[in-house]
XYZ file of C-alpha atoms in Angstrom:
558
model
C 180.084 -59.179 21.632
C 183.041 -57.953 19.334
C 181.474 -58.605 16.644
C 178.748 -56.126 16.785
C 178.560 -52.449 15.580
C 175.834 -51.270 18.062
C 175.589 -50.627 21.961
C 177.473 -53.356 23.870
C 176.072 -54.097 27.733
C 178.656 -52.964 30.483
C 178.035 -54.549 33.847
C 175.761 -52.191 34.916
C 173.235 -53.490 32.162
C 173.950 -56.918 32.481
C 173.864 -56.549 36.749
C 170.454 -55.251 36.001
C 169.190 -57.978 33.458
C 170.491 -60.813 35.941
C 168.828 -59.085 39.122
C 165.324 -58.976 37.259
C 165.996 -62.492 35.937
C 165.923 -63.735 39.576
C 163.413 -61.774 40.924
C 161.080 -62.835 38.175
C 162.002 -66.339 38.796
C 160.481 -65.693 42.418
C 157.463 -64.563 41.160
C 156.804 -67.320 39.311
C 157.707 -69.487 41.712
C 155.082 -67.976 43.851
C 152.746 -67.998 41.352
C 153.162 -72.010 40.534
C 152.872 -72.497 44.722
C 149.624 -70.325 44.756
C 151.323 -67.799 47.076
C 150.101 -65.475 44.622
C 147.060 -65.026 42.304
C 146.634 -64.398 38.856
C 145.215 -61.110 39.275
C 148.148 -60.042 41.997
C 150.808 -62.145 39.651
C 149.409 -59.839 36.093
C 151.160 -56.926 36.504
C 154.358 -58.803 37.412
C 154.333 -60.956 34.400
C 153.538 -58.623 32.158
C 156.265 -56.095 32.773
C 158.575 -58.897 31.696
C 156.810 -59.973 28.644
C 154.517 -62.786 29.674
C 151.143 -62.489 28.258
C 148.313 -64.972 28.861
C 147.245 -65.750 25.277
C 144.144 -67.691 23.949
C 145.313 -71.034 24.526
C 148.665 -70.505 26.286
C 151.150 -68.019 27.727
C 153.245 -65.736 24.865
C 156.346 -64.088 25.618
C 157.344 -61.049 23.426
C 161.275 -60.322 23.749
C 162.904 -56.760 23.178
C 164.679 -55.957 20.065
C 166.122 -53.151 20.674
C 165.673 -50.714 17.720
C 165.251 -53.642 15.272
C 169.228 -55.159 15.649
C 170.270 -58.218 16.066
C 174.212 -59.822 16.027
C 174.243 -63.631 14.428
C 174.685 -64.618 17.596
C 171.591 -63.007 19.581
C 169.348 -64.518 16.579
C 171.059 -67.886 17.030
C 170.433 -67.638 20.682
C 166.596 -66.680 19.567
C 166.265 -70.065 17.451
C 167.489 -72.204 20.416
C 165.537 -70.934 23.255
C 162.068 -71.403 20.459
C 163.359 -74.801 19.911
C 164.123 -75.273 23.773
C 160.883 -73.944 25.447
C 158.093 -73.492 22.646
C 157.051 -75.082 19.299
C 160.454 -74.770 17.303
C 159.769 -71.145 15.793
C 158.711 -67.371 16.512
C 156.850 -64.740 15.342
C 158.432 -61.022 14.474
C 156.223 -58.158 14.799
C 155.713 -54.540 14.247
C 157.256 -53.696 17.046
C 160.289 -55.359 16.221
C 159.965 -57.939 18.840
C 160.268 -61.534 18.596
C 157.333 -63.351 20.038
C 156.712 -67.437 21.369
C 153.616 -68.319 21.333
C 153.712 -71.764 23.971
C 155.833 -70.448 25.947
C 154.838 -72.559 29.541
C 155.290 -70.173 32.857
C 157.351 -72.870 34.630
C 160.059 -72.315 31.390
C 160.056 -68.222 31.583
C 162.537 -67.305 33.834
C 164.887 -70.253 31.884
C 164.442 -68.506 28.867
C 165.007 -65.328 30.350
C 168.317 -66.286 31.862
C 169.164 -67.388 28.376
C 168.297 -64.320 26.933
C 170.361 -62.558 29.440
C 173.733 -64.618 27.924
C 173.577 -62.672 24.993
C 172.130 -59.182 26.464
C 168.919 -59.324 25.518
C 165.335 -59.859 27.692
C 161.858 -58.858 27.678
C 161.648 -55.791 29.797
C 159.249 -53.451 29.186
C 157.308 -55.003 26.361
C 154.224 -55.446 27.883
C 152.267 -53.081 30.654
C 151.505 -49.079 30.987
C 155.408 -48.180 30.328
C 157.927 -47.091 27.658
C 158.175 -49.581 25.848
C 160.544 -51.111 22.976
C 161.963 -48.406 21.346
C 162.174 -48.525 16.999
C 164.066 -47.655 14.581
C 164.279 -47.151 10.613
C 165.390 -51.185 9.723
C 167.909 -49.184 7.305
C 169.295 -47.663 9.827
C 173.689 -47.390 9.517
C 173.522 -48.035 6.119
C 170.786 -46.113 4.100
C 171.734 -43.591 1.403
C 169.415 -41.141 2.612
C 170.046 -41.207 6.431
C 171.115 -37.951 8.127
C 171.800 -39.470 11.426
C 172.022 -42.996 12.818
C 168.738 -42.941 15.100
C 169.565 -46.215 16.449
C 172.428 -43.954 18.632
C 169.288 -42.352 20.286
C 167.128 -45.208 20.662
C 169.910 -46.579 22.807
C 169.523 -43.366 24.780
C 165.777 -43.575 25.304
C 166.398 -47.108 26.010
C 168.384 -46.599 28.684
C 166.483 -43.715 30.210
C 163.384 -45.251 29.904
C 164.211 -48.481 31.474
C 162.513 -49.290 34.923
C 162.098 -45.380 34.892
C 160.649 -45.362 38.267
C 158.349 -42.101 37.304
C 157.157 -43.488 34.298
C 156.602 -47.433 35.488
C 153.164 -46.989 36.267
C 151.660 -44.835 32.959
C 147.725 -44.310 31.919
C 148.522 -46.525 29.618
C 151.250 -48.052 27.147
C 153.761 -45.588 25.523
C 155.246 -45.800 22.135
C 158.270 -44.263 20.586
C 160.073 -44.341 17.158
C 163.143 -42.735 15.726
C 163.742 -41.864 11.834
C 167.164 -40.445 10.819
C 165.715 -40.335 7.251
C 163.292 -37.559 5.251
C 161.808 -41.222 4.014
C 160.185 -42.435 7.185
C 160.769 -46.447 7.498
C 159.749 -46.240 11.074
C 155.932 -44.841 10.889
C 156.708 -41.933 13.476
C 153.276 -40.210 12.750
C 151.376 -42.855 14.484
C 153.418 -43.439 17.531
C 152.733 -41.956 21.114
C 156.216 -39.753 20.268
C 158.141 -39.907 16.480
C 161.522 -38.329 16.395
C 162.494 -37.141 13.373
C 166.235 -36.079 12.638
C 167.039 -33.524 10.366
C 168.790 -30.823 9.714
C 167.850 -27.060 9.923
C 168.733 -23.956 7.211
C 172.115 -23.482 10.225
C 173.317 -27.224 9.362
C 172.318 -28.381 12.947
C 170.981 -31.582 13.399
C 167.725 -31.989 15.826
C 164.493 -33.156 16.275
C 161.172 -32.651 15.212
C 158.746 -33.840 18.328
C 155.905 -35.514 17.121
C 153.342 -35.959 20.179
C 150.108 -37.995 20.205
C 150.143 -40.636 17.056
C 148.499 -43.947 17.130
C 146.340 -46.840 15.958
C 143.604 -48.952 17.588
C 140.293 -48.182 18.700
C 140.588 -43.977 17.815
C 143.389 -43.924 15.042
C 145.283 -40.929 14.640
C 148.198 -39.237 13.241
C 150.417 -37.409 15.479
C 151.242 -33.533 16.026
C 154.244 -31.601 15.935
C 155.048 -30.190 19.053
C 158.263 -28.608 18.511
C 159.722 -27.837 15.292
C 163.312 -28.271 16.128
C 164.862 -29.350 19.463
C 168.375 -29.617 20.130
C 169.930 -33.055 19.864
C 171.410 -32.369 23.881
C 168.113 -31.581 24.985
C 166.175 -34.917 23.412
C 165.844 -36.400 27.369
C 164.371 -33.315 29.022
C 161.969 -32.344 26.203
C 160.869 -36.474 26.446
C 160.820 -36.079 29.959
C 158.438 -32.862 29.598
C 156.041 -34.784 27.325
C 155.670 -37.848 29.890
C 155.319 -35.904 32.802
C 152.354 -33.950 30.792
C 151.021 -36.808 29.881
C 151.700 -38.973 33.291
C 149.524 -36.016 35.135
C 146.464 -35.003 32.818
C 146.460 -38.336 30.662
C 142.999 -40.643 31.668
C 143.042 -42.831 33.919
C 138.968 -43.610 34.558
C 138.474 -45.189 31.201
C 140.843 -47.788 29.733
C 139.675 -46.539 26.183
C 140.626 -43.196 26.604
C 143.874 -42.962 28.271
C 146.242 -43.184 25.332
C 147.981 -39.852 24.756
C 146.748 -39.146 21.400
C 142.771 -39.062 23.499
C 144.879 -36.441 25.618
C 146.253 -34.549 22.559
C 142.898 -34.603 20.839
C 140.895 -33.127 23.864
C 143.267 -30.211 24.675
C 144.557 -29.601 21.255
C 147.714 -29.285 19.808
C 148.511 -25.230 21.249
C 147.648 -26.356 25.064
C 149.354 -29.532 24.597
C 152.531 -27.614 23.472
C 152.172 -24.936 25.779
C 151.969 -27.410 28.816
C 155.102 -29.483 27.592
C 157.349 -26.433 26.901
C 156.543 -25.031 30.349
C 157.338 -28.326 32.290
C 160.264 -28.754 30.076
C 161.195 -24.676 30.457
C 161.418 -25.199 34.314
C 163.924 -28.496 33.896
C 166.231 -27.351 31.093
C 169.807 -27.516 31.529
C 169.001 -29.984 34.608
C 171.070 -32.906 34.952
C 169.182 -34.228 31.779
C 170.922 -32.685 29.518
C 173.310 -34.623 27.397
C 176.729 -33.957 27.143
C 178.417 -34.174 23.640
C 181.043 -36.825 24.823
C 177.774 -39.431 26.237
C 176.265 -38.512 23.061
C 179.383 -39.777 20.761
C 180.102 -42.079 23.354
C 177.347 -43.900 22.648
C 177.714 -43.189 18.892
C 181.369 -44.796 18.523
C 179.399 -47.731 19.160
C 177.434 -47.794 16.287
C 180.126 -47.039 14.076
C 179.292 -48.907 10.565
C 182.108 -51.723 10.028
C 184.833 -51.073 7.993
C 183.756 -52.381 4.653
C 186.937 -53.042 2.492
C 186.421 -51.650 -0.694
C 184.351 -53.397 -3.353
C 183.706 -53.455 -7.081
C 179.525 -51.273 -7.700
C 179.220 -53.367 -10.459
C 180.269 -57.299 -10.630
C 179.712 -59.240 -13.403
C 178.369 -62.446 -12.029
C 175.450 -60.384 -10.734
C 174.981 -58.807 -14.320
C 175.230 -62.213 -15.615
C 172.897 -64.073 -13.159
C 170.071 -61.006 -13.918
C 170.256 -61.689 -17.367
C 170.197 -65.107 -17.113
C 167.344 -65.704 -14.735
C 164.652 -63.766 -14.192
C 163.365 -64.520 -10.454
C 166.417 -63.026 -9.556
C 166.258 -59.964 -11.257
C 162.870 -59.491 -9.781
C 164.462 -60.063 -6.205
C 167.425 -57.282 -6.726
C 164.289 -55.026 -7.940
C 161.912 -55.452 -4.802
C 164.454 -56.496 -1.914
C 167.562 -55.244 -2.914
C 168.258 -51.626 -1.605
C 171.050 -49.124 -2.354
C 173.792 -48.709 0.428
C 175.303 -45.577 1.350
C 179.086 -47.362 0.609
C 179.744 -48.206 -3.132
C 180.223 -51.636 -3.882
C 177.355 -52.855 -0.585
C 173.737 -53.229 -0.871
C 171.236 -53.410 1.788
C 169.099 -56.681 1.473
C 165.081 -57.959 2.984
C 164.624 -61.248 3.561
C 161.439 -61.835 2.832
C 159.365 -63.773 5.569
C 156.429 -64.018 3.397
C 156.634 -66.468 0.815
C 153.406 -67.420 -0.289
C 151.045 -68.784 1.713
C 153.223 -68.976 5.344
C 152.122 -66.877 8.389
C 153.832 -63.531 8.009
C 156.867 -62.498 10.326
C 157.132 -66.399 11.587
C 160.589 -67.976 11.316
C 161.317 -71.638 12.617
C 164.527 -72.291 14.689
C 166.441 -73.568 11.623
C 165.104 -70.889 9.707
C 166.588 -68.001 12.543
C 169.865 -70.449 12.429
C 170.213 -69.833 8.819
C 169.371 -66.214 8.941
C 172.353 -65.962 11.057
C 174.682 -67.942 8.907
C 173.339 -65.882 5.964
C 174.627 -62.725 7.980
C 178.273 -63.868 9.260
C 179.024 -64.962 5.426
C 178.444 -62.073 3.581
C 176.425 -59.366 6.223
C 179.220 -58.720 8.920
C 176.938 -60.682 11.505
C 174.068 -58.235 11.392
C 170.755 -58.222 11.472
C 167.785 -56.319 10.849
C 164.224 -56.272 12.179
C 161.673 -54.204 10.047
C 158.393 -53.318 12.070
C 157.176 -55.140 8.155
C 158.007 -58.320 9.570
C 161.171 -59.118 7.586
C 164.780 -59.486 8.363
C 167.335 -57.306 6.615
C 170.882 -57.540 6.313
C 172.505 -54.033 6.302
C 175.867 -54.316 4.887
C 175.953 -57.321 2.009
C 178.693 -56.487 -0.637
C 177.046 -56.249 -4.136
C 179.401 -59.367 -5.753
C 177.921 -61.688 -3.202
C 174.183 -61.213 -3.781
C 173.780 -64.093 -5.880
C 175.669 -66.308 -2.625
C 172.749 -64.393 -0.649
C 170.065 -64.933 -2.813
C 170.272 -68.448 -2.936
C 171.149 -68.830 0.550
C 167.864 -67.507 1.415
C 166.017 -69.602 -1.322
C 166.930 -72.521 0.318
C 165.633 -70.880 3.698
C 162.591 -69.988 1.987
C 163.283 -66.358 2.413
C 164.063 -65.594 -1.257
C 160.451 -64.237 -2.541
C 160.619 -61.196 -4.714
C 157.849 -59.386 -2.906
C 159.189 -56.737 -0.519
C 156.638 -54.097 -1.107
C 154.484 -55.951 -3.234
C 150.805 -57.429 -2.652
C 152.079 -60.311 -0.577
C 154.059 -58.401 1.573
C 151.344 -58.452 3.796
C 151.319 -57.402 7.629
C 149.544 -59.133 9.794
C 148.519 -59.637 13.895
C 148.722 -63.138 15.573
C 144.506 -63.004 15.329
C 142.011 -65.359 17.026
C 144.510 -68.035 16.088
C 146.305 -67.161 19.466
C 145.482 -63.621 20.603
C 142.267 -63.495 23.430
C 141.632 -60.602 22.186
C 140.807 -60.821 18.784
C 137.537 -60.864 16.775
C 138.552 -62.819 13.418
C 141.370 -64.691 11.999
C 144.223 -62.864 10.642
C 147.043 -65.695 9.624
C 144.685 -67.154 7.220
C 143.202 -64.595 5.903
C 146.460 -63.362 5.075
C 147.821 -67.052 3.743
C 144.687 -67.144 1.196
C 145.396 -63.555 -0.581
C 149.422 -64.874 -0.628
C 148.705 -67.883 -2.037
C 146.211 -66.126 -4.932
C 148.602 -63.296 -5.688
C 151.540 -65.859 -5.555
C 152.790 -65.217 -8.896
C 155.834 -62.723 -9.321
C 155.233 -61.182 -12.791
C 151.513 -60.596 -11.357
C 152.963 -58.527 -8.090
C 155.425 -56.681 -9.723
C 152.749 -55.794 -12.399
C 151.152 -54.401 -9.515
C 153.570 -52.821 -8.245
C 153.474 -51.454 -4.588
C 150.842 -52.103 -2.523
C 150.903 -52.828 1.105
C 147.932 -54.698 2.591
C 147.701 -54.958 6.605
C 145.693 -57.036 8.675
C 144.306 -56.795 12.420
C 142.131 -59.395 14.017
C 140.767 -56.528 15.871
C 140.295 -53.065 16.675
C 143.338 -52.897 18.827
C 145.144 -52.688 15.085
C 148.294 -54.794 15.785
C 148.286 -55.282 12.513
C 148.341 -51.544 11.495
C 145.376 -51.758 9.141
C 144.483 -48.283 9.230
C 147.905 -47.144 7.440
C 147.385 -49.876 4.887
C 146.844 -48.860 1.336
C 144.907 -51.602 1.353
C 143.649 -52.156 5.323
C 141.621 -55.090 6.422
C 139.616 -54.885 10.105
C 138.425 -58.505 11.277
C 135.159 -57.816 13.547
C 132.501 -60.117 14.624
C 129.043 -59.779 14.167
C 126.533 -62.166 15.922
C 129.391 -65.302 16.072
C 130.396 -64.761 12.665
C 134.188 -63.223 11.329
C 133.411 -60.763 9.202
C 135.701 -58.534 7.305
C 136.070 -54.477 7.171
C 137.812 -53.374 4.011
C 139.675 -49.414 4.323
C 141.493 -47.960 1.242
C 144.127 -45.024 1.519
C 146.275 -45.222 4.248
C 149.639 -44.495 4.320
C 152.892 -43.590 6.371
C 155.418 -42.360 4.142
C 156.568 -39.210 6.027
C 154.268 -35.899 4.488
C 151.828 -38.191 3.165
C 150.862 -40.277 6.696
C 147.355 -40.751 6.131
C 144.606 -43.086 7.953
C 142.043 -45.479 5.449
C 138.870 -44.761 4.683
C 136.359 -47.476 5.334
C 135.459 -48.559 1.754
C 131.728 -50.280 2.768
C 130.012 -53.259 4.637
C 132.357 -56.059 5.896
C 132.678 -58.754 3.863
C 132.888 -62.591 5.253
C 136.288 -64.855 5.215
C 135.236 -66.116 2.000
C 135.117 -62.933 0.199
C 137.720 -61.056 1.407
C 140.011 -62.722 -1.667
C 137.742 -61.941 -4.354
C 137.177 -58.090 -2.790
C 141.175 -57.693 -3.046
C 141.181 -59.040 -6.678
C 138.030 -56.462 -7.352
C 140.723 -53.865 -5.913
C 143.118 -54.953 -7.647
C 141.434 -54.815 -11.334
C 139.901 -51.463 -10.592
C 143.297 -50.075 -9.689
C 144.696 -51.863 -12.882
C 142.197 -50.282 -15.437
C 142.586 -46.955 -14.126
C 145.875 -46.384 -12.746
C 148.355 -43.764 -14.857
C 151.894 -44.532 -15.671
C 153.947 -44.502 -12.246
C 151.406 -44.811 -10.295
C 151.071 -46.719 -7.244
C 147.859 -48.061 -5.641
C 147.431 -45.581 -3.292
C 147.695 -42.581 -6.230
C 145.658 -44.308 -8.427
C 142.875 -43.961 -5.454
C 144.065 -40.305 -4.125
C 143.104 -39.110 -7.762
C 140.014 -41.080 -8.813
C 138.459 -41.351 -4.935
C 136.660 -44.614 -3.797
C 133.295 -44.726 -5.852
C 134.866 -46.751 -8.864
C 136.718 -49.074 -6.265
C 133.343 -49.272 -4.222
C 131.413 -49.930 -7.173
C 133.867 -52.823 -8.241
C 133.771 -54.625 -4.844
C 130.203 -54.372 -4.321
C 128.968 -55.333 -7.520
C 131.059 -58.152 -7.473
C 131.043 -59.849 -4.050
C 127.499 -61.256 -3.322
């Protein structure tokens, strides 16, 4: 793919996509025939993406650190057209995922995938999984490093890693080339963060042992600074730790963060540098010319030069005020004068967060070879970005997405919500998500309301597993089931803006479905009366504490 400033397959990638392709097509061909059972078939399935949902079978395709060309997403729209219901769902993990998929259609869609170098390796089962990425990545003002240069790396290390195919238990990673974390590294099994020391030498802080789910927790740092050639044995240290002394008796407990928690942070450390102390300068190290190798790939496209200021965008601001809101909340500076990084929105008010029909996906991409050098974005917030839109064509953009229905002002905003798949589709969850989610978009609706606001991220899991990343909410919202009923679990405080990662505190008793809108609006007011200028939601309740909110929610949902 020309067209595309980010790794391109050689034939050893695309040999390997094609070979699992067919061998997958096997298994399910056993599998239809009976030669094999559900339980013996699980496994197989699963570590190419096929889940067996609530009320079919889901398949949840790699997006490699959150990019996509125009023509990969194009490819996306026809194969959720050709083998499910016509659209697809993006998640946190910046995956794409089909919901009907049928198991007959799999290793068809599959094969499709593998035209455009894509496929579903590795994002289900006890391995490495998809690796993120800041969404901003290539483009943002305040980015030291590309990190998407190392996520190809780990991608490629990690994949079908024959020692690390068979973990305790599923392993996250996430790279931020920025001191403003878009990627959540504190709550991921490792976060890498670039940056550079007092020497000017650009490395990694190794964060070990972050999560969500049933025992949230933020991660530790394990090494301060590591050398940017050293990144795959000091990885490889941490997994082999983790791959010998990590749980295996208790499916609850095997995570690495249970690990890091039970030793501590010093014996954790101490057991990682002396594994990765008897490897160093082992054929794992990287040599500078892989390492720019790999980066000439993901050099930014040459951007002729363009006015910073154009009048027609001046004009249109003045002129109407729904798109001065949007160049507010989903218009972002670029590191190139005269560009501008823009969100998509794929919330606008009352729709299913993160789900995009085929036409919409086919627009998207249309969007992005007009006026975004054919490039897409994936943010684990369930939007699309565009990462290189010149600053005269914003209004073009803007109204190309209105007619998409991607257009909402709200990036950021109370309606920007998060949210898991739920007991609309997932067997494991508790309580609804979607509509829980649909009712507070549809009441908050109202742009002058959200921006009055201001920023306020609400998240949403249908269950404990926290898919939905409720814990780092500001506002977090836990469905759980009590006796047949969905009830709701209200947290205020989280966060994971890097230095100020923080988990929620459980405000109080659940609520039921019918509440939950009126407890946000209780929020909301309390927040509202007592908040300071500047500050966000999240201030307001670091400084005043959760009594007043408390008091406001419980006095007035019955």
């Amino acid at each position: 793919m020309p067209d595309t400033h980010f790794y391109r397959y050689d034939s050893y990638d695309r040999t390997l996509v094609a070979e699992r392709v067919e061998q997958f097509r096997d298994q399910v061909r056993r599998r239809l025939s009976g030669e094999l059972t559900e339980e013996q078939f699980k496994p197989l399935r699963l570590t190419n993406g096929l889940y067996l949902q609530l009320h079919a079978y889901m398949l949840r395709i790699a997006i490699p650190y959150g990019t996509l060309s125009s023509r990969q997403l194009r490819k996306l729209a026809d194969i959720a057209r050709k083998y499910d219901r016509g659209y697809g769902h993006f998640t946190t993990r910046q995956n794409l995922q089909l919901n009907w998929i049928k198991l007959e259609d799999a290793p068809d869609a599959l094969a499709e995938l593998a035209e455009v170098d894509m496929h579903a390796m590795q994002t289900s089962g006890n391995v490495i999984r998809n690796v993120t990425a800041d969404h901003f990545a290539g483009a943002a003002v305040d980015e030291i490093e590309d990190p998407r240069i190392w996520c190809e790396i780990v991608r490629q290390w990690s994949t079908l890693h024959p020692e690390f195919s068979f973990l305790p238990r599923k392993f996250k990673i996430a790279v931020t080339g920025s001191p403003n974390d878009r990627a959540a590294v504190r709550v991921h099994d490792i976060g890498l963060r670039l940056w550079r020391n007092p020497a000017g030498e650009v490395g990694f802080e190794v964060i070990v042992g972050g999560g969500l789910g049933r025992t949230p927790m933020i991660g530790e740092t394990v090494r301060e600074f590591l050398p940017r050639n050293e990144l795959l044995a000091y990885l490889e240290a941490v997994l082999r730790v983790y791959n010998r002394y990590g749980r295996r008796d208790n499916l609850y407990k095997a995570r690495i963060k249970i690990l890091v928690h039970e030793i501590g942070v010093a014996k954790m450390r101490e057991e990682v540098e002396a594994e990765y102390a008897a490897s160093r300068g082992g054929p794992l190290g990287l040599p500078n010319e892989t390492i720019e190798a790999i980066a000439r790939q993901f050099a930014p496209p040459d951007l002729p030069e363009r006015p910073s200021v154009a009048e027609r965008v001046e004009q249109l601001k003045r002129e109407d005020c729904n798109f001065a809101l949007w160049l507010k909340a989903n218009v972002a500076p670029h590191r190139k004068p005269g560009y501008a990084i823009v969100t998509a929105s794929l919330k606008p008010a009352g729709a299913p967060p993160g789900d995009a029909s085929a036409a919409q996906m086919e627009g998207v991409a249309d969007v992005a070879d007009s006026y975004a050098q054919g490039e897409i974005r994936v943010s684990h917030e369930q939007n699309l970005v565009f990462p290189h839109v010149a600053i005269a064509d914003l209004p073009a953009v803007w109204r190309a997405l209105g007619v998409l229905g991607f257009a909402e002002a709200n990036v950021g905003k109370i309606t920007d919500i998060i949210a898991c798949p739920g007991l609309d589709y997932c067997a494991l969850a508790n309580a609804r998500s979607i509509p829980v989610a649909q009712r507070i978009s549809t009441h908050f609706a109202a742009l002058a309301r959200q921006h009055d606001i201001g920023d306020l991220k609400i998240k949403i899991s249908g269950c404990i597993n926290a898919c939905g990343h409720h814990h780092v909410g500001h506002i977090g919202i836990l469905g759980v089931d009590k006796n047949g009923v969905e009830l709701y679990q209200i947290s205020l405080g989280g966060d994971v803006d890097f230095g100020k990662t923080a988990l929620g505190a459980i405000l109080g008793p659940a609520v039921t479905a019918d509440k939950v809108v009126e407890a946000v609006d209780a929020l909301v007011a309390t927040y509202l009366d007592a908040r300071e200028s500047g500050e966000r939601f999240v201030d307001t309740y670091r400084r005043i504490g959760a009594q007043p909110f408390k008091d406001r929610v419980y006095g007035t949902v019955h």
